[in-house]
């Protein structure tokens, strides 16, 4: 895992945003535009067909009265090489967060890994098994390749179910934007990873995730996205882009750890961290439900129709990204009635 970039402490908002626009993680998301351009958009699709396309954290396939959820995570090879147990655990945990962001509950995972070192390979599998036990998942097998010339590579796929789906296709002007995060953790060495799962009982980890599908089923959330390696602003762009919406956010409202320098926190990949879009009248019960699980949640902004992400801090305001002139991942779909 890479170290977070650093700029002088007394930075302006413009300098902060400029630094964040050009991180390796942001560039990796922009590179998704290649596959996105190959997506066939020539035929009009109904809402259920769109749910199965890229843009959300998982594909969602209608199965009668519920949705089957399907996602996959590939781990950075250097991370797999340097921290095999943690890579195994993180591959499962990231997938579980993707399922929760859809208003779903995870059921089972499969894995595929390649390695040249059998000891490290065993540590990868131990991390996967430990995470599956913690989150109550079936480890259903996968593909294994151990040979002296192999790279260190790992991918884990997951399935889940949702009865009332959360989706970026539900994001609309007038909704408020919230950040929900578990601050009861610590940084992983000098990386951007904020881990809030160590020494936490399995039932508590599951209970914290359960709050998202519970709120979805109550009709209190419209969309969610777990904060990934693109950080808070990159994740927010991915929340907005499918519907061509924009947002205004105030960095001074962000819940963050006491030792969380703002630049580092904006690059953080938290083990539990979600952006939420919801109607303003639903804010109080949503905040109360998250607080009951020991989670921090704050309203950080609002959704609008501008297709721009405007950021405020300490009385300054600047545009971080304009999706009309600069696509991010390229996944944008025609507006549908919700």
Short mmCIF file of the C-alpha atoms (twelve columns), coordinates in Angstrom:
data_MODEL
# 
_entry.id   MODEL 
# 
loop_
_atom_site.group_PDB 
_atom_site.id 
_atom_site.type_symbol 
_atom_site.label_atom_id 
_atom_site.label_alt_id 
_atom_site.label_comp_id 
_atom_site.label_asym_id 
_atom_site.label_seq_id 
_atom_site.Cartn_x 
_atom_site.Cartn_y 
_atom_site.Cartn_z 
_atom_site.pdbx_PDB_model_num 
ATOM 1   C CA . UNK A 1   0.000   0.000   0.000   1 
ATOM 2   C CA . UNK A 2   1.344   3.410   -0.935  1 
ATOM 3   C CA . UNK A 3   2.146   6.194   1.462   1 
ATOM 4   C CA . UNK A 4   -0.176  9.227   1.432   1 
ATOM 5   C CA . UNK A 5   1.265   12.241  -0.343  1 
ATOM 6   C CA . UNK A 6   2.304   15.188  1.778   1 
ATOM 7   C CA . UNK A 7   2.165   18.953  1.196   1 
ATOM 8   C CA . UNK A 8   2.992   21.724  3.676   1 
ATOM 9   C CA . UNK A 9   0.620   21.956  6.628   1 
ATOM 10  C CA . UNK A 10  -0.370  25.564  5.874   1 
ATOM 11  C CA . UNK A 11  -1.862  24.830  2.483   1 
ATOM 12  C CA . UNK A 12  -4.595  26.684  0.633   1 
ATOM 13  C CA . UNK A 13  -7.716  24.903  -0.550  1 
ATOM 14  C CA . UNK A 14  -6.527  25.185  -4.160  1 
ATOM 15  C CA . UNK A 15  -3.201  23.533  -3.306  1 
ATOM 16  C CA . UNK A 16  -4.973  20.797  -1.366  1 
ATOM 17  C CA . UNK A 17  -7.333  19.966  -4.231  1 
ATOM 18  C CA . UNK A 18  -4.577  20.126  -6.832  1 
ATOM 19  C CA . UNK A 19  -2.539  17.618  -4.848  1 
ATOM 20  C CA . UNK A 20  -5.523  15.280  -4.572  1 
ATOM 21  C CA . UNK A 21  -6.421  15.407  -8.281  1 
ATOM 22  C CA . UNK A 22  -3.179  13.779  -9.350  1 
ATOM 23  C CA . UNK A 23  -2.640  10.877  -6.955  1 
ATOM 24  C CA . UNK A 24  -1.889  7.379   -8.358  1 
ATOM 25  C CA . UNK A 25  -5.258  6.203   -7.007  1 
ATOM 26  C CA . UNK A 26  -7.128  8.967   -8.852  1 
ATOM 27  C CA . UNK A 27  -5.216  8.218   -12.054 1 
ATOM 28  C CA . UNK A 28  -6.141  4.551   -11.745 1 
ATOM 29  C CA . UNK A 29  -9.836  5.478   -11.633 1 
ATOM 30  C CA . UNK A 30  -9.504  7.753   -14.676 1 
ATOM 31  C CA . UNK A 31  -7.998  4.812   -16.590 1 
ATOM 32  C CA . UNK A 32  -11.359 3.036   -16.240 1 
ATOM 33  C CA . UNK A 33  -12.587 5.318   -19.045 1 
ATOM 34  C CA . UNK A 34  -11.109 2.848   -21.550 1 
ATOM 35  C CA . UNK A 35  -13.354 -0.077  -20.584 1 
ATOM 36  C CA . UNK A 36  -16.249 2.342   -19.978 1 
ATOM 37  C CA . UNK A 37  -16.042 3.578   -23.577 1 
ATOM 38  C CA . UNK A 38  -16.457 0.002   -24.802 1 
ATOM 39  C CA . UNK A 39  -19.792 -0.374  -22.987 1 
ATOM 40  C CA . UNK A 40  -22.702 -0.675  -25.422 1 
ATOM 41  C CA . UNK A 41  -25.178 2.123   -24.667 1 
ATOM 42  C CA . UNK A 42  -26.949 1.968   -28.029 1 
ATOM 43  C CA . UNK A 43  -30.081 0.259   -26.710 1 
ATOM 44  C CA . UNK A 44  -32.398 1.867   -24.145 1 
ATOM 45  C CA . UNK A 45  -32.388 -0.099  -20.903 1 
ATOM 46  C CA . UNK A 46  -34.851 -0.235  -18.041 1 
ATOM 47  C CA . UNK A 47  -33.794 0.419   -14.458 1 
ATOM 48  C CA . UNK A 48  -33.250 -3.259  -13.569 1 
ATOM 49  C CA . UNK A 49  -30.979 -3.749  -16.590 1 
ATOM 50  C CA . UNK A 50  -28.945 -0.681  -15.596 1 
ATOM 51  C CA . UNK A 51  -28.482 -2.043  -12.072 1 
ATOM 52  C CA . UNK A 52  -26.433 -4.894  -13.542 1 
ATOM 53  C CA . UNK A 53  -24.003 -2.582  -15.367 1 
ATOM 54  C CA . UNK A 54  -20.770 -1.052  -13.986 1 
ATOM 55  C CA . UNK A 55  -21.040 2.107   -11.884 1 
ATOM 56  C CA . UNK A 56  -22.293 0.770   -8.573  1 
ATOM 57  C CA . UNK A 57  -20.153 -1.121  -6.077  1 
ATOM 58  C CA . UNK A 58  -21.664 -4.421  -7.229  1 
ATOM 59  C CA . UNK A 59  -23.743 -5.718  -10.091 1 
ATOM 60  C CA . UNK A 60  -27.351 -6.225  -9.006  1 
ATOM 61  C CA . UNK A 61  -29.440 -8.818  -10.837 1 
ATOM 62  C CA . UNK A 62  -33.173 -8.985  -10.242 1 
ATOM 63  C CA . UNK A 63  -34.263 -12.391 -8.922  1 
ATOM 64  C CA . UNK A 64  -37.969 -12.269 -8.183  1 
ATOM 65  C CA . UNK A 65  -38.534 -10.106 -5.121  1 
ATOM 66  C CA . UNK A 66  -34.842 -9.511  -4.384  1 
ATOM 67  C CA . UNK A 67  -31.524 -8.707  -6.065  1 
ATOM 68  C CA . UNK A 68  -28.541 -11.010 -6.357  1 
ATOM 69  C CA . UNK A 69  -25.352 -8.979  -5.795  1 
ATOM 70  C CA . UNK A 70  -22.010 -9.841  -7.345  1 
ATOM 71  C CA . UNK A 71  -18.633 -8.104  -6.986  1 
ATOM 72  C CA . UNK A 72  -14.903 -8.786  -7.162  1 
ATOM 73  C CA . UNK A 73  -11.788 -7.153  -5.710  1 
ATOM 74  C CA . UNK A 74  -8.238  -7.501  -7.027  1 
ATOM 75  C CA . UNK A 75  -5.401  -6.700  -4.639  1 
ATOM 76  C CA . UNK A 76  -2.333  -4.648  -5.597  1 
ATOM 77  C CA . UNK A 77  0.470   -7.208  -6.144  1 
ATOM 78  C CA . UNK A 78  2.952   -5.282  -3.969  1 
ATOM 79  C CA . UNK A 79  0.460   -5.352  -1.098  1 
ATOM 80  C CA . UNK A 80  -0.040  -9.121  -1.546  1 
ATOM 81  C CA . UNK A 81  3.728   -9.613  -1.493  1 
ATOM 82  C CA . UNK A 82  4.429   -7.428  1.537   1 
ATOM 83  C CA . UNK A 83  1.415   -8.185  3.755   1 
ATOM 84  C CA . UNK A 84  -0.144  -11.495 2.694   1 
ATOM 85  C CA . UNK A 85  -2.460  -12.016 5.690   1 
ATOM 86  C CA . UNK A 86  -3.672  -8.420  5.613   1 
ATOM 87  C CA . UNK A 87  -4.206  -8.634  1.834   1 
ATOM 88  C CA . UNK A 88  -6.370  -11.721 2.291   1 
ATOM 89  C CA . UNK A 89  -8.414  -10.078 5.041   1 
ATOM 90  C CA . UNK A 90  -8.721  -6.786  3.114   1 
ATOM 91  C CA . UNK A 91  -9.917  -8.503  -0.065  1 
ATOM 92  C CA . UNK A 92  -12.870 -9.953  1.850   1 
ATOM 93  C CA . UNK A 93  -13.524 -6.800  3.867   1 
ATOM 94  C CA . UNK A 94  -13.580 -4.562  0.775   1 
ATOM 95  C CA . UNK A 95  -16.055 -6.904  -0.881  1 
ATOM 96  C CA . UNK A 96  -18.284 -6.982  2.199   1 
ATOM 97  C CA . UNK A 97  -18.339 -3.172  2.191   1 
ATOM 98  C CA . UNK A 98  -19.358 -3.195  -1.481  1 
ATOM 99  C CA . UNK A 99  -22.312 -5.440  -0.678  1 
ATOM 100 C CA . UNK A 100 -23.355 -3.249  2.267   1 
ATOM 101 C CA . UNK A 101 -23.137 -0.129  0.070   1 
ATOM 102 C CA . UNK A 102 -25.848 -1.669  -2.113  1 
ATOM 103 C CA . UNK A 103 -28.149 -2.198  0.864   1 
ATOM 104 C CA . UNK A 104 -27.285 -5.897  0.840   1 
ATOM 105 C CA . UNK A 105 -26.023 -8.702  3.011   1 
ATOM 106 C CA . UNK A 106 -23.002 -10.748 1.937   1 
ATOM 107 C CA . UNK A 107 -23.317 -14.529 1.684   1 
ATOM 108 C CA . UNK A 108 -20.241 -16.232 0.170   1 
ATOM 109 C CA . UNK A 109 -16.843 -15.621 -1.409  1 
ATOM 110 C CA . UNK A 110 -14.514 -17.399 -3.820  1 
ATOM 111 C CA . UNK A 111 -10.857 -16.555 -4.376  1 
ATOM 112 C CA . UNK A 112 -8.158  -16.865 -7.013  1 
ATOM 113 C CA . UNK A 113 -4.508  -16.515 -6.076  1 
ATOM 114 C CA . UNK A 114 -1.072  -17.109 -7.530  1 
ATOM 115 C CA . UNK A 115 2.118   -17.238 -5.479  1 
ATOM 116 C CA . UNK A 116 5.689   -18.472 -5.562  1 
ATOM 117 C CA . UNK A 117 6.029   -18.856 -1.768  1 
ATOM 118 C CA . UNK A 118 3.850   -21.506 -0.082  1 
ATOM 119 C CA . UNK A 119 4.267   -19.896 3.364   1 
ATOM 120 C CA . UNK A 120 2.961   -16.551 2.089   1 
ATOM 121 C CA . UNK A 121 0.198   -18.321 0.189   1 
ATOM 122 C CA . UNK A 122 -0.913  -19.955 3.435   1 
ATOM 123 C CA . UNK A 123 -0.966  -16.521 5.098   1 
ATOM 124 C CA . UNK A 124 -3.182  -15.151 2.303   1 
ATOM 125 C CA . UNK A 125 -5.642  -17.977 2.811   1 
ATOM 126 C CA . UNK A 126 -5.520  -17.516 6.585   1 
ATOM 127 C CA . UNK A 127 -6.470  -13.845 6.157   1 
ATOM 128 C CA . UNK A 128 -9.352  -14.803 3.863   1 
ATOM 129 C CA . UNK A 129 -10.590 -17.477 6.274   1 
ATOM 130 C CA . UNK A 130 -10.324 -15.177 9.290   1 
ATOM 131 C CA . UNK A 131 -12.323 -12.462 7.544   1 
ATOM 132 C CA . UNK A 132 -14.960 -14.951 6.394   1 
ATOM 133 C CA . UNK A 133 -15.391 -16.170 9.986   1 
ATOM 134 C CA . UNK A 134 -15.599 -12.613 11.292  1 
ATOM 135 C CA . UNK A 135 -18.211 -11.543 8.757   1 
ATOM 136 C CA . UNK A 136 -20.157 -14.808 8.744   1 
ATOM 137 C CA . UNK A 137 -19.455 -15.762 5.120   1 
ATOM 138 C CA . UNK A 138 -19.167 -19.093 3.338   1 
ATOM 139 C CA . UNK A 139 -15.717 -19.596 1.781   1 
ATOM 140 C CA . UNK A 140 -16.769 -21.576 -1.256  1 
ATOM 141 C CA . UNK A 141 -13.393 -22.326 -2.844  1 
ATOM 142 C CA . UNK A 142 -11.728 -20.847 -5.911  1 
ATOM 143 C CA . UNK A 143 -8.555  -21.213 -7.964  1 
ATOM 144 C CA . UNK A 144 -5.067  -21.875 -6.607  1 
ATOM 145 C CA . UNK A 145 -1.728  -21.711 -8.421  1 
ATOM 146 C CA . UNK A 146 1.572   -22.177 -6.549  1 
ATOM 147 C CA . UNK A 147 4.774   -22.384 -8.572  1 
ATOM 148 C CA . UNK A 148 8.261   -20.935 -8.308  1 
ATOM 149 C CA . UNK A 149 7.811   -18.503 -11.191 1 
ATOM 150 C CA . UNK A 150 4.425   -17.160 -10.148 1 
ATOM 151 C CA . UNK A 151 3.760   -13.519 -9.227  1 
ATOM 152 C CA . UNK A 152 1.982   -12.660 -5.973  1 
ATOM 153 C CA . UNK A 153 -1.588  -12.019 -7.098  1 
ATOM 154 C CA . UNK A 154 -4.974  -12.217 -5.425  1 
ATOM 155 C CA . UNK A 155 -8.600  -11.609 -6.371  1 
ATOM 156 C CA . UNK A 156 -11.690 -12.375 -4.288  1 
ATOM 157 C CA . UNK A 157 -15.283 -12.366 -5.536  1 
ATOM 158 C CA . UNK A 158 -18.419 -12.147 -3.413  1 
ATOM 159 C CA . UNK A 159 -22.151 -12.717 -3.646  1 
ATOM 160 C CA . UNK A 160 -24.929 -11.182 -1.586  1 
ATOM 161 C CA . UNK A 161 -28.612 -10.319 -1.571  1 
ATOM 162 C CA . UNK A 162 -30.657 -7.139  -1.223  1 
ATOM 163 C CA . UNK A 163 -34.390 -6.606  -0.966  1 
ATOM 164 C CA . UNK A 164 -34.361 -2.805  -1.343  1 
ATOM 165 C CA . UNK A 165 -31.442 -1.701  -3.417  1 
ATOM 166 C CA . UNK A 166 -29.214 1.316   -2.866  1 
ATOM 167 C CA . UNK A 167 -27.715 2.567   -6.128  1 
ATOM 168 C CA . UNK A 168 -25.858 5.524   -7.610  1 
ATOM 169 C CA . UNK A 169 -28.749 5.603   -10.106 1 
ATOM 170 C CA . UNK A 170 -30.905 6.907   -7.228  1 
ATOM 171 C CA . UNK A 171 -28.717 9.985   -6.624  1 
ATOM 172 C CA . UNK A 172 -30.700 13.144  -7.400  1 
ATOM 173 C CA . UNK A 173 -30.540 16.912  -6.851  1 
ATOM 174 C CA . UNK A 174 -31.947 18.020  -3.509  1 
ATOM 175 C CA . UNK A 175 -30.652 15.060  -1.541  1 
ATOM 176 C CA . UNK A 176 -28.209 15.630  1.294   1 
ATOM 177 C CA . UNK A 177 -24.799 14.020  1.447   1 
ATOM 178 C CA . UNK A 178 -23.472 12.360  4.599   1 
ATOM 179 C CA . UNK A 179 -20.267 10.645  5.675   1 
ATOM 180 C CA . UNK A 180 -20.486 7.621   7.976   1 
ATOM 181 C CA . UNK A 181 -17.186 6.316   9.351   1 
ATOM 182 C CA . UNK A 182 -15.815 4.242   12.203  1 
ATOM 183 C CA . UNK A 183 -13.253 6.424   13.982  1 
ATOM 184 C CA . UNK A 184 -12.494 3.770   16.605  1 
ATOM 185 C CA . UNK A 185 -9.307  2.677   14.898  1 
ATOM 186 C CA . UNK A 186 -5.815  3.634   13.873  1 
ATOM 187 C CA . UNK A 187 -3.628  4.187   10.825  1 
ATOM 188 C CA . UNK A 188 -1.893  1.162   9.338   1 
ATOM 189 C CA . UNK A 189 1.773   2.174   9.613   1 
ATOM 190 C CA . UNK A 190 2.396   5.173   7.322   1 
ATOM 191 C CA . UNK A 191 -0.150  4.191   4.670   1 
ATOM 192 C CA . UNK A 192 -3.539  5.833   3.932   1 
ATOM 193 C CA . UNK A 193 -5.335  2.803   5.393   1 
ATOM 194 C CA . UNK A 194 -7.514  3.491   8.462   1 
ATOM 195 C CA . UNK A 195 -8.310  0.181   10.182  1 
ATOM 196 C CA . UNK A 196 -11.121 -0.105  12.695  1 
ATOM 197 C CA . UNK A 197 -11.471 -3.877  12.915  1 
ATOM 198 C CA . UNK A 198 -8.586  -5.074  15.063  1 
ATOM 199 C CA . UNK A 199 -9.626  -6.551  18.425  1 
ATOM 200 C CA . UNK A 200 -13.278 -5.932  17.513  1 
ATOM 201 C CA . UNK A 201 -15.637 -8.871  18.208  1 
ATOM 202 C CA . UNK A 202 -17.112 -10.473 15.089  1 
ATOM 203 C CA . UNK A 203 -20.671 -9.766  16.178  1 
ATOM 204 C CA . UNK A 204 -19.831 -6.064  16.461  1 
ATOM 205 C CA . UNK A 205 -18.300 -5.951  12.969  1 
ATOM 206 C CA . UNK A 206 -21.434 -7.589  11.578  1 
ATOM 207 C CA . UNK A 207 -23.768 -5.326  13.517  1 
ATOM 208 C CA . UNK A 208 -22.105 -2.194  12.138  1 
ATOM 209 C CA . UNK A 209 -22.516 -3.425  8.576   1 
ATOM 210 C CA . UNK A 210 -26.106 -4.519  9.205   1 
ATOM 211 C CA . UNK A 211 -27.194 -0.928  9.819   1 
ATOM 212 C CA . UNK A 212 -26.922 -0.113  6.077   1 
ATOM 213 C CA . UNK A 213 -29.332 -2.762  4.723   1 
ATOM 214 C CA . UNK A 214 -31.632 -2.061  7.673   1 
ATOM 215 C CA . UNK A 215 -31.759 1.649   6.773   1 
ATOM 216 C CA . UNK A 216 -32.193 0.776   3.089   1 
ATOM 217 C CA . UNK A 217 -35.137 -1.495  3.824   1 
ATOM 218 C CA . UNK A 218 -36.731 1.254   5.888   1 
ATOM 219 C CA . UNK A 219 -36.497 3.577   2.866   1 
ATOM 220 C CA . UNK A 220 -34.197 5.982   4.713   1 
ATOM 221 C CA . UNK A 221 -31.250 5.886   2.276   1 
ATOM 222 C CA . UNK A 222 -31.122 6.385   -1.483  1 
ATOM 223 C CA . UNK A 223 -27.510 5.528   -2.331  1 
ATOM 224 C CA . UNK A 224 -24.224 4.640   -0.658  1 
ATOM 225 C CA . UNK A 225 -20.645 4.117   -1.720  1 
ATOM 226 C CA . UNK A 226 -17.821 2.787   0.397   1 
ATOM 227 C CA . UNK A 227 -14.771 5.020   0.414   1 
ATOM 228 C CA . UNK A 228 -12.072 3.336   -1.643  1 
ATOM 229 C CA . UNK A 229 -8.435  3.986   -2.480  1 
ATOM 230 C CA . UNK A 230 -9.485  7.074   -4.485  1 
ATOM 231 C CA . UNK A 231 -10.253 8.713   -1.146  1 
ATOM 232 C CA . UNK A 232 -13.323 10.687  -0.189  1 
ATOM 233 C CA . UNK A 233 -13.396 13.047  -3.181  1 
ATOM 234 C CA . UNK A 234 -12.693 10.355  -5.767  1 
ATOM 235 C CA . UNK A 235 -15.365 8.138   -4.226  1 
ATOM 236 C CA . UNK A 236 -17.812 11.044  -4.283  1 
ATOM 237 C CA . UNK A 237 -17.165 11.558  -7.999  1 
ATOM 238 C CA . UNK A 238 -18.046 7.903   -8.578  1 
ATOM 239 C CA . UNK A 239 -21.255 8.398   -6.591  1 
ATOM 240 C CA . UNK A 240 -22.239 11.412  -8.721  1 
ATOM 241 C CA . UNK A 241 -21.095 10.461  -12.212 1 
ATOM 242 C CA . UNK A 242 -23.665 7.795   -13.205 1 
ATOM 243 C CA . UNK A 243 -26.522 10.326  -13.037 1 
ATOM 244 C CA . UNK A 244 -24.473 13.396  -13.998 1 
ATOM 245 C CA . UNK A 245 -25.157 15.103  -10.683 1 
ATOM 246 C CA . UNK A 246 -22.919 17.531  -8.828  1 
ATOM 247 C CA . UNK A 247 -22.384 18.305  -5.161  1 
ATOM 248 C CA . UNK A 248 -21.239 20.918  -2.695  1 
ATOM 249 C CA . UNK A 249 -19.339 19.694  0.374   1 
ATOM 250 C CA . UNK A 250 -17.743 21.392  3.366   1 
ATOM 251 C CA . UNK A 251 -14.484 19.819  4.522   1 
ATOM 252 C CA . UNK A 252 -14.848 21.461  7.937   1 
ATOM 253 C CA . UNK A 253 -17.824 19.164  8.635   1 
ATOM 254 C CA . UNK A 254 -15.938 15.902  8.065   1 
ATOM 255 C CA . UNK A 255 -15.735 13.487  10.998  1 
ATOM 256 C CA . UNK A 256 -12.050 12.588  11.265  1 
ATOM 257 C CA . UNK A 257 -9.615  11.113  13.788  1 
ATOM 258 C CA . UNK A 258 -7.795  13.353  16.231  1 
ATOM 259 C CA . UNK A 259 -4.483  12.583  14.500  1 
ATOM 260 C CA . UNK A 260 -5.986  12.893  11.004  1 
ATOM 261 C CA . UNK A 261 -4.218  15.590  9.001   1 
ATOM 262 C CA . UNK A 262 -6.822  16.726  6.442   1 
ATOM 263 C CA . UNK A 263 -4.751  15.814  3.395   1 
ATOM 264 C CA . UNK A 264 -4.068  12.345  4.753   1 
ATOM 265 C CA . UNK A 265 -7.714  11.868  5.771   1 
ATOM 266 C CA . UNK A 266 -8.926  12.820  2.298   1 
ATOM 267 C CA . UNK A 267 -6.737  10.015  0.919   1 
ATOM 268 C CA . UNK A 268 -7.797  7.528   3.573   1 
ATOM 269 C CA . UNK A 269 -9.194  4.099   2.731   1 
ATOM 270 C CA . UNK A 270 -11.154 3.363   5.936   1 
ATOM 271 C CA . UNK A 271 -12.185 -0.173  6.856   1 
ATOM 272 C CA . UNK A 272 -15.665 1.230   7.531   1 
ATOM 273 C CA . UNK A 273 -16.393 4.434   5.653   1 
ATOM 274 C CA . UNK A 274 -19.400 5.251   3.447   1 
ATOM 275 C CA . UNK A 275 -20.764 8.233   1.582   1 
ATOM 276 C CA . UNK A 276 -24.557 8.308   1.809   1 
ATOM 277 C CA . UNK A 277 -27.188 10.203  -0.156  1 
ATOM 278 C CA . UNK A 278 -30.603 10.621  1.427   1 
ATOM 279 C CA . UNK A 279 -33.598 12.895  1.704   1 
ATOM 280 C CA . UNK A 280 -33.237 15.631  4.312   1 
ATOM 281 C CA . UNK A 281 -36.284 14.479  6.293   1 
ATOM 282 C CA . UNK A 282 -34.580 11.122  6.880   1 
ATOM 283 C CA . UNK A 283 -31.379 12.551  8.355   1 
ATOM 284 C CA . UNK A 284 -32.266 12.322  12.053  1 
ATOM 285 C CA . UNK A 285 -33.167 8.587   12.118  1 
ATOM 286 C CA . UNK A 286 -30.166 7.742   9.922   1 
ATOM 287 C CA . UNK A 287 -27.737 9.582   12.192  1 
ATOM 288 C CA . UNK A 288 -29.316 7.998   15.288  1 
ATOM 289 C CA . UNK A 289 -29.056 4.468   13.858  1 
ATOM 290 C CA . UNK A 290 -25.382 4.908   12.994  1 
ATOM 291 C CA . UNK A 291 -24.557 6.522   16.349  1 
ATOM 292 C CA . UNK A 292 -26.174 3.563   18.117  1 
ATOM 293 C CA . UNK A 293 -23.473 1.378   16.545  1 
ATOM 294 C CA . UNK A 294 -20.655 3.665   17.703  1 
ATOM 295 C CA . UNK A 295 -20.228 5.144   14.225  1 
ATOM 296 C CA . UNK A 296 -19.614 8.810   13.437  1 
ATOM 297 C CA . UNK A 297 -21.914 10.393  10.882  1 
ATOM 298 C CA . UNK A 298 -22.231 13.986  9.712   1 
ATOM 299 C CA . UNK A 299 -24.063 15.825  6.976   1 
ATOM 300 C CA . UNK A 300 -21.225 17.170  4.821   1 
ATOM 301 C CA . UNK A 301 -23.065 18.675  1.867   1 
ATOM 302 C CA . UNK A 302 -25.795 18.399  -0.728  1 
ATOM 303 C CA . UNK A 303 -26.448 17.019  -4.205  1 
ATOM 304 C CA . UNK A 304 -27.261 19.359  -7.108  1 
ATOM 305 C CA . UNK A 305 -27.648 19.249  -10.898 1 
ATOM 306 C CA . UNK A 306 -24.387 21.067  -11.745 1 
ATOM 307 C CA . UNK A 307 -22.210 18.013  -12.576 1 
ATOM 308 C CA . UNK A 308 -19.477 19.823  -10.597 1 
ATOM 309 C CA . UNK A 309 -17.942 18.881  -7.277  1 
ATOM 310 C CA . UNK A 310 -17.418 22.132  -5.339  1 
ATOM 311 C CA . UNK A 311 -15.478 22.018  -2.092  1 
ATOM 312 C CA . UNK A 312 -15.420 24.502  0.782   1 
ATOM 313 C CA . UNK A 313 -13.034 24.848  3.689   1 
ATOM 314 C CA . UNK A 314 -12.346 27.681  6.129   1 
ATOM 315 C CA . UNK A 315 -14.310 30.205  4.083   1 
ATOM 316 C CA . UNK A 316 -12.736 29.217  0.753   1 
ATOM 317 C CA . UNK A 317 -14.609 27.480  -2.096  1 
ATOM 318 C CA . UNK A 318 -13.143 25.829  -5.190  1 
ATOM 319 C CA . UNK A 319 -14.208 23.376  -7.870  1 
ATOM 320 C CA . UNK A 320 -12.480 20.024  -7.511  1 
ATOM 321 C CA . UNK A 321 -13.889 18.455  -10.696 1 
ATOM 322 C CA . UNK A 322 -16.261 19.320  -13.537 1 
ATOM 323 C CA . UNK A 323 -17.767 16.124  -14.944 1 
ATOM 324 C CA . UNK A 324 -19.198 17.937  -17.974 1 
ATOM 325 C CA . UNK A 325 -15.706 18.684  -19.299 1 
ATOM 326 C CA . UNK A 326 -13.639 15.992  -17.583 1 
ATOM 327 C CA . UNK A 327 -15.182 12.540  -17.090 1 
ATOM 328 C CA . UNK A 328 -13.861 10.511  -14.165 1 
ATOM 329 C CA . UNK A 329 -14.537 6.811   -14.771 1 
ATOM 330 C CA . UNK A 330 -16.821 7.453   -17.745 1 
ATOM 331 C CA . UNK A 331 -19.787 5.490   -16.396 1 
ATOM 332 C CA . UNK A 332 -22.788 7.755   -17.044 1 
ATOM 333 C CA . UNK A 333 -26.294 6.562   -17.838 1 
ATOM 334 C CA . UNK A 334 -29.534 8.120   -19.107 1 
ATOM 335 C CA . UNK A 335 -31.750 9.469   -16.353 1 
ATOM 336 C CA . UNK A 336 -34.433 7.036   -15.235 1 
ATOM 337 C CA . UNK A 337 -37.512 7.521   -13.100 1 
ATOM 338 C CA . UNK A 338 -36.975 6.085   -9.612  1 
# 
